[in-house]
């Protein structure tokens, strides 16, 4: 049985049926844009727009900071993640499992597709941006506050490369239902790890860096999609 606030397969089917009846498109790729990266959507030709509030059963509610080896404006291709809320029991796969979507206990190793990661690196090389692209581990924290200095120091000791407040739940759900996943993190700010440091993080600075890199991201994502073998794989 499902709890009242949890959507079940029929609810999602209702959402999907509504969307399919309101567009001619039959997408093979889903892109979730983070804060300030909505401009990526501008690269789409023949767009259809829907208000969240018009879509039935659609829940309404996604730059990241880095530890030492990155600078603001760098891109991190996500190799793996640490899902702090998930480790503490806050997981989008909580509740009764619907086997129509995927298994009760899905594996999380190898979720960020190796082939897509290599493809992205190749594209970055061609674009001449390899100098600010690395691969690393993304850590999701619950937010919405930015980390305290002690928390930032803890994350640094855990060897994570970038931290944000999104991504992991979307990736969990996508991989649970068998989609191939590619994740990209834009480094928008440095972590404040010293009590002598007067700098603070703020969301406006995060949006500013996102804006600075939006064109590069648009080119990278567009090229990646054009190279994907989308007839054989579902990808997010
Ligand atoms: O993860 P996205 O949505 O890109 O945004 C990042 O920016 C917000 C904080 O400035 C947080 O939501 C953080 O995760």
Short mmCIF file of N, CA and C and ligand atoms in Angstrom, two decimals, residues 33-37 62-65 138 140-141 143-144 146 163-167 170 184 186 188-189 201-207 210, ligand 1:
data_model
loop_
_atom_site.label_atom_id
_atom_site.label_comp_id
_atom_site.label_asym_id
_atom_site.label_seq_id
_atom_site.Cartn_x
_atom_site.Cartn_y
_atom_site.Cartn_z
N UNK A 33 18.16 20.52 -15.30
CA UNK A 33 19.09 21.66 -15.19
C UNK A 33 19.15 22.13 -13.74
N UNK A 34 20.33 22.39 -13.26
CA UNK A 34 20.48 22.92 -11.90
C UNK A 34 20.28 24.43 -11.88
N UNK A 35 20.53 25.01 -10.72
CA UNK A 35 20.35 26.44 -10.52
C UNK A 35 21.10 27.26 -11.56
N UNK A 36 20.39 28.16 -12.21
CA UNK A 36 21.01 29.08 -13.16
C UNK A 36 21.32 28.46 -14.50
N UNK A 37 21.01 27.17 -14.68
CA UNK A 37 21.38 26.52 -15.93
C UNK A 37 20.19 26.29 -16.84
N UNK A 62 15.87 21.93 -8.47
CA UNK A 62 17.27 21.69 -8.22
C UNK A 62 17.96 22.97 -8.29
N UNK A 63 25.43 24.22 -9.36
CA UNK A 63 26.62 24.86 -8.96
C UNK A 63 27.01 24.26 -7.62
N UNK A 64 27.72 24.07 -7.49
CA UNK A 64 28.19 23.31 -6.36
C UNK A 64 29.53 23.80 -5.84
N UNK A 65 29.77 23.58 -4.58
CA UNK A 65 31.06 24.07 -4.09
C UNK A 65 32.10 23.00 -4.22
N UNK A 138 30.73 13.64 -6.27
CA UNK A 138 29.77 14.67 -5.85
C UNK A 138 29.14 14.23 -4.54
N UNK A 140 25.96 14.96 -1.97
CA UNK A 140 24.72 15.70 -1.74
C UNK A 140 24.49 15.91 -0.25
N UNK A 141 24.24 17.18 0.10
CA UNK A 141 23.82 17.50 1.47
C UNK A 141 22.38 17.99 1.40
N UNK A 143 20.90 20.71 2.73
CA UNK A 143 20.59 22.13 2.61
C UNK A 143 19.34 22.48 3.41
N UNK A 144 18.70 23.62 3.23
CA UNK A 144 19.09 24.65 2.27
C UNK A 144 20.21 25.57 2.75
N UNK A 146 24.02 26.68 3.53
CA UNK A 146 25.37 26.27 3.15
C UNK A 146 26.05 25.73 4.42
N UNK A 163 30.24 19.61 -3.68
CA UNK A 163 29.06 19.43 -2.82
C UNK A 163 27.90 20.26 -3.36
N UNK A 164 26.71 19.70 -3.34
CA UNK A 164 25.52 20.44 -3.75
C UNK A 164 24.31 19.90 -3.01
N UNK A 165 23.16 20.45 -3.35
CA UNK A 165 21.93 20.06 -2.63
C UNK A 165 20.94 19.37 -3.56
N UNK A 166 21.46 18.76 -4.61
CA UNK A 166 20.54 18.14 -5.58
C UNK A 166 21.19 16.89 -6.16
N UNK A 167 20.78 16.55 -7.34
CA UNK A 167 21.41 15.53 -8.20
C UNK A 167 21.22 14.08 -7.75
N UNK A 170 17.61 12.57 -8.12
CA UNK A 170 17.23 12.37 -9.52
C UNK A 170 17.96 11.17 -10.11
N UNK A 184 26.88 16.19 -14.45
CA UNK A 184 27.89 17.23 -14.59
C UNK A 184 27.69 18.23 -13.47
N UNK A 186 28.89 21.97 -11.95
CA UNK A 186 29.64 23.20 -12.20
C UNK A 186 30.11 23.75 -10.86
N UNK A 188 30.89 26.37 -8.43
CA UNK A 188 30.47 27.78 -8.37
C UNK A 188 31.12 28.56 -7.23
N UNK A 189 31.61 27.86 -6.25
CA UNK A 189 32.24 28.58 -5.13
C UNK A 189 33.22 27.68 -4.39
N UNK A 201 29.44 32.19 1.45
CA UNK A 201 28.85 31.73 0.19
C UNK A 201 27.46 32.33 0.08
N UNK A 202 27.05 32.65 -1.15
CA UNK A 202 25.65 33.06 -1.30
C UNK A 202 25.13 32.59 -2.66
N UNK A 203 23.82 32.47 -2.72
CA UNK A 203 23.21 31.87 -3.91
C UNK A 203 23.41 32.75 -5.15
N UNK A 204 23.48 34.08 -4.96
CA UNK A 204 23.66 35.00 -6.10
C UNK A 204 24.99 34.71 -6.80
N UNK A 205 26.05 34.45 -5.99
CA UNK A 205 27.36 34.14 -6.57
C UNK A 205 27.30 32.83 -7.35
N UNK A 206 26.53 31.89 -6.82
CA UNK A 206 26.34 30.59 -7.48
C UNK A 206 25.71 30.81 -8.86
N UNK A 207 24.66 31.65 -8.88
CA UNK A 207 23.96 31.91 -10.15
C UNK A 207 24.87 32.64 -11.14
N UNK A 210 27.14 30.22 -12.80
CA UNK A 210 26.34 29.39 -13.71
C UNK A 210 26.12 30.12 -15.02
O1 LIG B 1 22.11 21.78 -7.23
P1 LIG B 1 21.64 22.94 -7.98
O2 LIG B 1 20.20 23.05 -8.11
O3 LIG B 1 22.38 23.12 -9.26
O4 LIG B 1 21.94 24.23 -7.12
C1 LIG B 1 22.90 24.52 -6.18
O5 LIG B 1 22.65 25.86 -5.88
C2 LIG B 1 21.81 25.94 -4.73
C3 LIG B 1 22.56 26.75 -3.70
O6 LIG B 1 23.07 27.95 -4.20
C4 LIG B 1 21.58 24.53 -4.27
O7 LIG B 1 20.35 24.04 -4.74
C5 LIG B 1 22.74 23.80 -4.88
O8 LIG B 1 22.57 22.41 -4.98
#
